Amino acid sequence: MNILLKNRIQSGISNFLFNAEPGETKIPEKEKLELEKYGRLIKVARKQMIYQEGEPPKGVYFLKKGKVKISQLNYDGAVQILFIYCAGELFGHRSILGNDRQPVTATALEDCELIFVEKEYFINVLKSSPDLSEALLQSMSHEFTTLVNRINVFAQRGIKERLALFLLILNETFKIPGQLAEESEITLNRNDLAAYTGTSVENLVRTLKMFRENGYVRVNGKTIYIENFEALFTISGL
Amino acid sequence: MNILLKNRIQSGISNFLFNAEPGETKIPEKEKLELEKYGRLIKVARKQMIYQEGEPPKGVYFLKKGKVKISQLNYDGAVQILFIYCAGELFGHRSILGNDRQPVTATALEDCELIFVEKEYFINVLKSSPDLSEALLQSMSHEFTTLVNRINVFAQRGIKERLALFLLILNETFKIPGQLAEESEITLNRNDLAAYTGTSVENLVRTLKMFRENGYVRVNGKTIYIENFEALFTISGL
DNA sequence: CGCCGTATTGAGCGCTCTCAACGAGGGTGG
DNA sequence: CCACCCTCGTTGAGAGCGCTCAATACGGCG
């Protein structure tokens, strides 16, 4: 892929990504090690729930292996997928810091390994470390920006545009660390992809088909490969 | 209004409000005074811009008087209003903390008085105050939850539902401090209300008309009064 | 081979958008 | 004071997008 195009895409979608690199946590190494030391390893099978909307949060999670989807249930039963975390990322800390109940449900997309750190211990480490506070403030501020951008997208753009954008985002999420962006295999079933894009499965399938027929993507079963980044970038309206 | 209903509504929309009380900042009093002491008073006329999307942030703002809308421009020229800040609130700090450019534009909805605090000074105070860090972490975590909820709303719900919800939210925003919630006068022109709800002006007008005809709201020029909280609450799907 | 969950396709309806016209009100200049 | 203009709000009509329902295909697994 053209390096200029790559940069344009990168800088466009960076406003929608929590981290510049997938799996990056901005937590200082020292505190990360300290937290993980007192955490315990949990293995979670594909499709298994990690925590559920409405629960009081029990602790924070470092995802070591696998992918986790964060979703929210609508009053009419529809599911909205909000993020997909990949190995290396920390999650579950925000509801603890904000004294909220879990606003969302976390479910393993693949077989996962997590390190679970008790709420109380996390708070202790946080209180004793200005570096950790600062790092969290910084990452949450950036996350705030990405969420605001996303609200705009959902409020204003059609499904074609949203799918194009989310495919580019997923391309980062499913990037194999160290490899080039264009090597990603987006593996997500239609239901989840629809729930992520915020549409019905049927509509998603139709839009995806159109992308396929135009040569923007290639599909092999559940796996989607992006073939024409520029087209998707243009459609997404970034 | 029925006190039980009021509590149900309150707890429902609290997941969409930055603060439990409009105009509340969770910043410790000591740091707030310190920041304001070194800030300078700025007067901004109605419709005047305070800062613009894409700019590097210059500092933080305490809103002392008036209301400020935070909006974002879409690639096709459409405007999305994301928040409306009222007197007492702090804004502009997140892009500083996250090292981002301003992701949004801030515009005075009414004649405003603000205290502007230089970026460097804000960072200094923050570095020297764990209390301030903690307060910001807490409030930003809660804000994260509210944004996630909002994404769900925009992704999944129709305009009728969104307008009902946003009217309930605006009812809090336009609440006169100390008075009961049901006394609010929502004063916002149709364009802004449409941009806030994420729809076209025409559609907004039609939906509002329907609410009026059903007796859910009363309209006097630009001012909207909620007449039937329960109906809006039910429609919003909270 | 049959079953079940997932993916795809089609048809029809309803919601939302756009375009266009008209009305109301406020401000300005003659 | 009136005529005009400009902005804002309202209404109507028509097109198109996206949703729902229903039927059909596909693929893995017992």
XYZ file of C-alpha atoms (C1' of nucleotides) in Angstrom:
536
model
C 0.000 0.000 0.000
C 1.035 3.526 -0.792
C 2.835 4.980 2.206
C 1.118 8.346 1.868
C -2.294 6.744 1.807
C -1.342 4.619 4.762
C -0.424 7.702 6.745
C -3.634 9.463 5.828
C -5.687 6.495 6.942
C -3.633 6.076 10.079
C -4.079 9.665 11.122
C -7.777 9.575 10.245
C -8.669 6.542 12.282
C -6.334 7.376 15.162
C -9.186 9.578 16.326
C -11.216 6.422 16.756
C -8.615 4.195 18.350
C -7.855 4.013 22.041
C -4.213 3.266 21.345
C -1.888 4.101 18.521
C -0.798 0.467 18.444
C -3.265 -2.326 19.086
C -2.673 -3.878 22.471
C -0.698 -0.951 23.770
C -1.453 0.160 27.294
C -0.099 3.445 28.369
C 0.398 2.214 31.894
C 3.952 2.598 33.169
C 5.848 -0.667 33.157
C 6.621 -0.588 36.858
C 3.003 -0.283 37.965
C 1.878 -2.776 35.386
C 4.260 -5.371 36.769
C 3.260 -4.592 40.315
C -0.427 -4.989 39.493
C 0.072 -8.170 37.536
C 2.177 -9.646 40.298
C -0.754 -9.588 42.677
C -3.318 -10.481 40.080
C -4.467 -13.980 39.294
C -4.629 -15.645 35.938
C -8.093 -16.421 34.616
C -8.884 -18.467 31.557
C -12.095 -17.734 29.790
C -13.515 -19.766 26.940
C -14.881 -18.266 23.737
C -18.351 -16.780 24.163
C -18.069 -16.844 27.934
C -19.033 -13.726 29.842
C -16.424 -11.977 31.997
C -18.663 -9.448 33.656
C -22.112 -8.155 33.063
C -23.857 -4.823 32.762
C -25.271 -3.698 36.080
C -22.835 -5.571 38.307
C -20.693 -3.678 40.783
C -17.173 -3.891 39.387
C -14.901 -6.382 41.128
C -11.536 -5.458 39.695
C -9.527 -4.674 36.611
C -8.367 -7.001 33.867
C -5.209 -7.215 31.811
C -5.923 -9.112 28.652
C -2.928 -11.342 27.916
C -4.307 -13.498 25.157
C -7.403 -13.419 22.973
C -9.996 -10.746 22.262
C -12.796 -9.370 24.374
C -15.908 -7.620 23.154
C -17.552 -4.905 25.215
C -21.259 -4.598 24.580
C -24.367 -2.992 25.915
C -27.921 -4.219 25.851
C -30.706 -2.007 24.611
C -34.103 -1.925 26.276
C -35.558 -3.742 23.263
C -32.999 -6.521 23.403
C -30.682 -5.256 20.679
C -26.990 -5.540 21.422
C -24.486 -2.806 20.646
C -20.817 -3.683 20.559
C -18.756 -0.721 21.657
C -15.152 -1.883 21.659
C -13.059 -4.902 21.039
C -10.007 -5.235 23.230
C -7.012 -7.213 22.140
C -4.096 -8.781 23.979
C -2.115 -6.254 25.994
C -4.966 -3.971 26.918
C -6.359 -3.076 30.316
C -10.085 -2.790 30.911
C -12.664 -2.667 33.665
C -10.897 0.150 35.492
C -13.205 2.969 34.475
C -16.284 1.878 36.351
C -14.125 1.466 39.452
C -12.679 4.941 39.150
C -16.054 6.490 38.426
C -17.882 4.630 41.203
C -20.387 3.364 38.670
C -21.794 -0.065 38.194
C -20.578 -1.837 35.096
C -22.246 0.041 32.250
C -21.324 -2.721 29.814
C -20.884 -6.447 29.419
C -17.519 -8.046 28.624
C -17.478 -11.302 26.681
C -14.610 -13.349 25.308
C -14.576 -13.392 21.528
C -11.891 -16.066 21.517
C -10.394 -18.244 24.243
C -8.755 -15.708 26.522
C -6.239 -15.411 29.285
C -6.643 -12.525 31.666
C -4.945 -11.282 34.767
C -7.532 -10.157 37.250
C -6.546 -7.575 39.856
C -8.805 -6.910 42.827
C -10.417 -3.505 42.952
C -8.933 -2.657 46.361
C -5.429 -3.526 45.293
C -5.756 -1.510 42.112
C -6.909 1.514 44.081
C -4.005 1.150 46.478
C -1.456 1.058 43.715
C -3.141 4.001 42.045
C -3.065 6.068 45.231
C 0.611 5.475 45.675
C 1.579 6.246 42.102
C 1.260 9.680 40.521
C 2.723 8.197 37.354
C -0.139 5.789 37.060
C -2.679 8.558 37.684
C -1.097 10.664 35.024
C -0.992 7.830 32.533
C -4.633 7.012 33.137
C -5.672 10.641 32.888
C -3.886 10.908 29.609
C -5.296 7.757 28.098
C -8.815 8.464 29.293
C -8.688 11.941 27.855
C -7.733 10.571 24.506
C -10.456 7.959 24.809
C -12.920 10.729 25.465
C -12.033 12.226 22.102
C -12.502 8.927 20.329
C -15.925 8.433 21.892
C -17.043 11.894 20.924
C -15.987 11.201 17.364
C -17.891 7.981 17.419
C -21.065 9.646 18.645
C -20.815 11.949 15.688
C -20.474 9.000 13.340
C -23.475 7.170 14.719
C -25.576 10.305 14.849
C -24.840 11.450 11.347
C -23.634 8.773 9.000
C -25.298 5.991 7.087
C -24.470 2.328 7.262
C -22.231 2.228 4.245
C -20.069 4.933 5.739
C -20.072 3.350 9.176
C -19.153 -0.081 7.888
C -16.287 1.329 5.852
C -15.000 3.117 8.927
C -15.406 0.164 11.255
C -13.669 -2.172 8.841
C -10.692 0.153 8.893
C -10.840 0.210 12.682
C -11.155 -3.563 12.895
C -8.234 -3.872 10.550
C -6.168 -2.292 13.314
C -7.803 -4.352 16.043
C -7.032 -7.572 14.229
C -3.586 -6.513 13.166
C -0.909 -9.013 13.993
C 1.649 -7.131 16.092
C 4.780 -6.413 14.173
C 3.168 -7.053 10.812
C 1.969 -4.450 8.380
C -1.563 -3.132 8.731
C -2.693 -4.555 5.433
C -2.067 -8.103 6.575
C -5.011 -8.193 8.994
C -7.659 -10.865 9.002
C -10.899 -9.528 10.389
C -12.604 -12.488 11.991
C -15.993 -11.636 13.383
C -19.327 -13.257 12.721
C -22.042 -11.305 10.961
C -24.046 -10.812 14.090
C -21.165 -9.184 15.934
C -20.158 -7.113 12.960
C -23.737 -5.870 12.671
C -23.883 -5.118 16.393
C -20.612 -3.233 16.111
C -21.723 -1.213 13.090
C -25.108 -0.554 14.658
C -27.376 -2.138 12.089
C -29.307 -5.321 11.368
C -27.547 -8.458 10.185
C -29.372 -8.394 6.862
C -28.361 -4.864 6.153
C -24.806 -5.559 7.115
C -24.657 -8.555 4.791
C -26.008 -6.517 1.910
C -23.554 -3.693 2.445
C -20.692 -6.138 2.782
C -21.768 -7.822 -0.395
C -21.685 -4.511 -2.185
C -18.146 -3.921 -0.882
C -17.227 -7.380 -2.086
C -18.699 -6.845 -5.542
C -16.813 -3.580 -5.866
C -13.589 -5.271 -4.861
C -13.154 -3.272 -1.670
C -12.979 -6.399 0.464
C -12.451 -10.113 0.059
C -14.416 -12.530 2.183
C -13.538 -16.042 3.165
C -16.124 -17.451 5.540
C -16.071 -15.329 8.649
C -12.831 -13.680 7.690
C -12.742 -10.367 5.891
C -9.691 -8.972 4.141
C -9.538 -5.374 3.035
C -8.468 -5.101 -0.586
C -8.994 -1.442 -1.323
C -8.108 0.779 1.602
C -8.482 3.980 -0.338
C -12.065 3.198 -1.334
C -13.084 2.413 2.224
C -11.286 5.496 3.444
C -13.155 7.658 0.970
C -16.518 6.098 1.764
C -15.984 6.443 5.503
C -15.790 10.207 5.067
C -12.735 10.595 7.275
C -44.625 15.495 39.813
C -44.806 12.119 41.507
C -41.712 11.638 43.616
C -41.305 8.012 42.599
C -41.473 8.910 38.942
C -39.028 11.689 39.514
C -36.556 9.295 41.086
C -36.927 6.819 38.259
C -36.281 9.509 35.692
C -33.406 10.904 37.699
C -31.684 7.570 37.996
C -32.341 6.809 34.330
C -30.856 9.952 32.916
C -28.015 10.142 35.434
C -26.272 7.720 33.080
C -26.333 10.458 30.481
C -25.345 13.407 32.635
C -21.792 14.443 33.401
C -22.823 15.711 36.819
C -25.576 14.808 39.213
C -26.411 18.487 39.551
C -26.136 20.851 36.603
C -23.152 23.105 36.972
C -21.443 20.899 39.495
C -17.732 20.368 39.057
C -16.130 17.664 41.053
C -12.929 19.623 41.362
C -11.798 20.159 44.947
C -12.550 23.660 46.176
C -8.942 24.436 47.033
C -7.589 23.686 43.570
C -10.511 25.381 41.933
C -9.784 28.606 43.780
C -6.097 28.336 43.016
C -6.764 27.885 39.322
C -9.318 30.654 39.148
C -7.010 33.008 40.994
C -4.493 32.855 38.181
C -7.045 32.737 35.444
C -8.393 35.732 33.620
C -12.010 36.666 33.067
C -13.243 36.505 29.495
C -16.581 37.760 28.258
C -18.008 36.113 25.196
C -21.087 37.270 23.347
C -23.866 34.952 22.227
C -22.965 32.937 19.128
C -19.302 33.782 19.468
C -16.805 30.967 19.196
C -14.519 30.177 22.118
C -12.291 27.645 20.447
C -12.424 25.630 17.304
C -11.981 22.066 16.224
C -8.433 21.347 15.147
C -6.739 24.043 17.208
C -4.080 23.109 19.723
C -5.702 23.704 23.114
C -4.599 26.851 24.887
C -6.015 26.294 28.334
C -9.013 25.333 30.398
C -12.211 27.260 31.017
C -14.447 27.648 34.030
C -17.870 28.735 32.912
C -19.181 31.276 35.391
C -22.214 32.568 33.585
C -24.150 31.505 30.497
C -24.199 28.306 28.472
C -21.712 26.863 26.012
C -22.385 24.363 23.280
C -19.775 21.841 22.241
C -20.127 20.739 18.665
C -18.338 18.867 15.945
C -18.417 19.365 12.225
C -19.031 16.494 9.902
C -17.204 16.096 6.625
C -20.405 16.980 4.780
C -20.925 20.167 6.745
C -23.505 18.844 9.201
C -23.045 19.944 12.793
C -23.456 17.637 15.753
C -23.913 19.161 19.191
C -22.404 16.896 21.806
C -22.825 18.693 25.125
C -24.133 21.870 26.563
C -22.213 23.189 29.537
C -23.842 25.431 32.071
C -22.498 27.834 34.669
C -20.157 26.159 37.141
C -18.660 23.617 34.807
C -15.078 23.151 33.675
C -14.224 22.306 30.097
C -11.360 22.229 27.644
C -9.131 20.195 29.956
C -9.459 16.848 28.220
C -7.650 17.713 25.038
C -4.815 19.113 27.141
C -4.537 15.971 29.222
C -4.770 13.717 26.200
C -2.290 15.696 24.107
C -4.850 15.970 21.357
C -5.878 18.915 19.289
C -9.323 20.245 20.086
C -11.664 17.588 18.755
C -14.637 19.929 19.063
C -15.744 23.523 18.762
C -17.024 25.525 21.732
C -19.533 28.301 21.101
C -21.433 30.553 23.486
C -25.162 29.866 23.444
C -25.815 32.943 25.551
C -23.637 35.849 26.660
C -21.032 34.133 28.799
C -18.405 34.855 31.392
C -15.507 32.453 31.597
C -12.332 32.178 33.560
C -9.531 31.095 31.298
C -6.556 29.297 32.817
C -3.386 28.816 30.804
C -2.521 25.242 29.873
C 0.887 25.386 31.560
C -0.528 26.657 34.799
C -3.250 24.033 34.810
C -0.689 21.293 34.304
C 1.439 22.651 37.136
C -1.444 22.673 39.557
C -2.434 19.202 38.449
C 1.071 17.846 38.990
C 1.180 19.194 42.506
C -2.228 17.939 43.529
C -3.117 14.258 43.857
C -6.601 15.343 44.931
C -7.183 17.070 41.636
C -5.887 14.057 39.709
C -8.196 11.808 41.620
C -11.184 14.071 41.103
C -10.532 14.297 37.389
C -10.025 10.561 37.086
C -13.297 10.007 38.811
C -15.295 12.486 36.794
C -13.775 11.381 33.505
C -14.546 7.776 34.279
C -18.142 8.626 34.866
C -18.184 10.687 31.704
C -16.875 7.684 29.839
C -19.941 5.762 30.935
C -22.273 8.517 29.793
C -20.637 8.660 26.376
C -20.872 4.923 25.927
C -24.561 5.098 26.746
C -24.993 7.845 24.257
C -23.295 5.894 21.496
C -25.781 3.135 22.119
C -28.651 5.598 21.829
C -27.452 7.070 18.552
C -26.609 3.689 17.113
C -29.880 2.018 17.977
C -32.752 4.392 18.581
C -35.019 6.396 16.339
C -35.621 10.089 16.460
C -38.743 10.004 18.573
C -36.893 8.103 21.265
C -33.814 10.299 21.028
C -35.777 13.526 21.226
C -37.679 12.302 24.282
C -34.399 11.424 25.958
C -32.656 14.640 25.030
C -35.554 16.736 26.222
C -35.246 15.066 29.611
C -31.514 15.725 29.562
C -31.992 19.342 28.521
C -34.530 19.730 31.265
C -31.640 19.128 33.667
C -29.254 21.335 31.732
C -31.688 24.223 31.812
C -32.727 23.641 35.384
C -32.570 26.718 37.525
C -30.285 25.796 40.420
C -32.208 25.281 43.608
C -35.522 24.946 41.833
C -37.347 21.737 41.108
C -36.550 19.885 37.899
C -39.992 20.399 36.468
C -39.563 24.159 36.410
C -37.056 24.175 33.562
C -37.396 26.254 30.453
C -35.594 24.642 27.560
C -34.468 27.491 25.344
C -32.740 26.311 22.224
C -33.482 27.116 18.620
C -34.678 24.383 16.292
C -31.397 24.154 14.486
C -29.463 23.488 17.668
C -32.055 21.093 18.990
C -31.891 19.171 15.724
C -28.094 19.148 15.800
C -28.213 17.895 19.371
C -30.731 15.146 18.619
C -28.860 14.185 15.472
C -31.544 14.786 12.883
C -32.732 17.331 10.339
C -34.600 20.458 11.413
C -37.730 19.379 9.561
C -37.832 16.055 11.250
C -37.234 17.590 14.608
C -40.090 20.037 14.102
C -42.442 17.257 13.128
C -41.536 15.118 16.103
C -41.825 18.069 18.427
C -45.209 18.872 16.957
C -46.342 15.346 17.669
C -45.150 15.691 21.283
C -47.053 18.963 21.482
C -50.243 17.493 20.059
C -50.051 14.639 22.544
C -49.586 17.056 25.390
C -46.102 15.854 26.282
C -44.602 19.304 25.893
C -45.748 22.887 25.685
C -43.986 25.269 23.341
C -43.751 29.015 23.544
C -41.564 30.352 20.767
C -38.112 28.924 21.316
C -38.919 27.751 24.807
C -40.058 24.213 25.484
C -41.697 23.104 28.710
C -42.104 19.444 29.524
C -45.679 18.687 30.539
C -45.671 14.916 30.727
C -42.436 13.515 32.094
C -43.718 9.997 32.298
C -44.638 9.871 28.621
C -41.215 11.135 27.538
C -39.554 8.741 29.930
C -41.473 5.821 28.461
C -40.772 6.868 24.885
C -37.078 7.357 25.551
C -36.819 3.684 26.479
C -34.761 4.332 29.590
C -28.386 -38.064 6.654
C -30.710 -34.732 9.390
C -30.236 -30.941 12.540
C -28.993 -26.490 14.099
C -26.873 -22.241 13.949
C -25.271 -18.930 10.702
C -25.359 -16.487 6.287
C -27.795 -14.746 2.353
C -31.478 -13.058 -0.448
C -36.026 -11.062 -1.484
C -40.096 -8.239 -0.722
C -42.532 -4.729 1.418
C -43.165 -1.230 4.733
C -42.093 2.663 7.570
C -39.048 6.033 9.003
C -35.996 9.737 7.952
C -33.984 12.703 4.640
C -34.157 16.129 1.001
C -36.168 19.584 -1.665
C -39.278 23.121 -2.046
C -42.549 26.305 -0.646
C -44.707 29.185 2.594
C -45.408 31.788 7.040
C -44.006 34.548 10.975
C -41.234 37.851 13.176
C -37.578 41.177 13.669
C -34.531 44.486 11.917
C -33.194 48.005 8.518
C -33.404 51.609 5.390
C -36.155 54.552 2.647
C -44.550 54.261 9.087
C -44.119 51.076 5.603
C -41.739 48.051 2.442
C -38.300 44.961 2.186
C -35.220 41.469 3.534
C -33.401 37.962 6.286
C -33.618 34.433 9.509
C -36.127 31.019 11.594
C -39.899 27.896 11.894
C -43.363 25.047 9.725
C -45.579 22.118 6.362
C -45.985 19.033 2.264
C -44.497 15.683 -1.088
C -41.524 12.271 -2.765
C -37.436 9.456 -2.754
C -34.375 6.379 -0.560
C -32.486 4.090 3.164
C -32.783 0.765 6.623
C -35.763 -2.353 9.167
C -38.652 -6.512 9.614
C -40.402 -10.767 8.206
C -39.976 -14.788 5.699
C -37.766 -18.023 2.882
C -33.770 -20.249 1.342
C -28.786 -21.746 1.322
C -24.702 -23.224 3.687
C -21.628 -25.621 6.842
C -20.269 -28.096 10.776
C -21.450 -31.786 13.762
C -23.757 -35.526 15.859
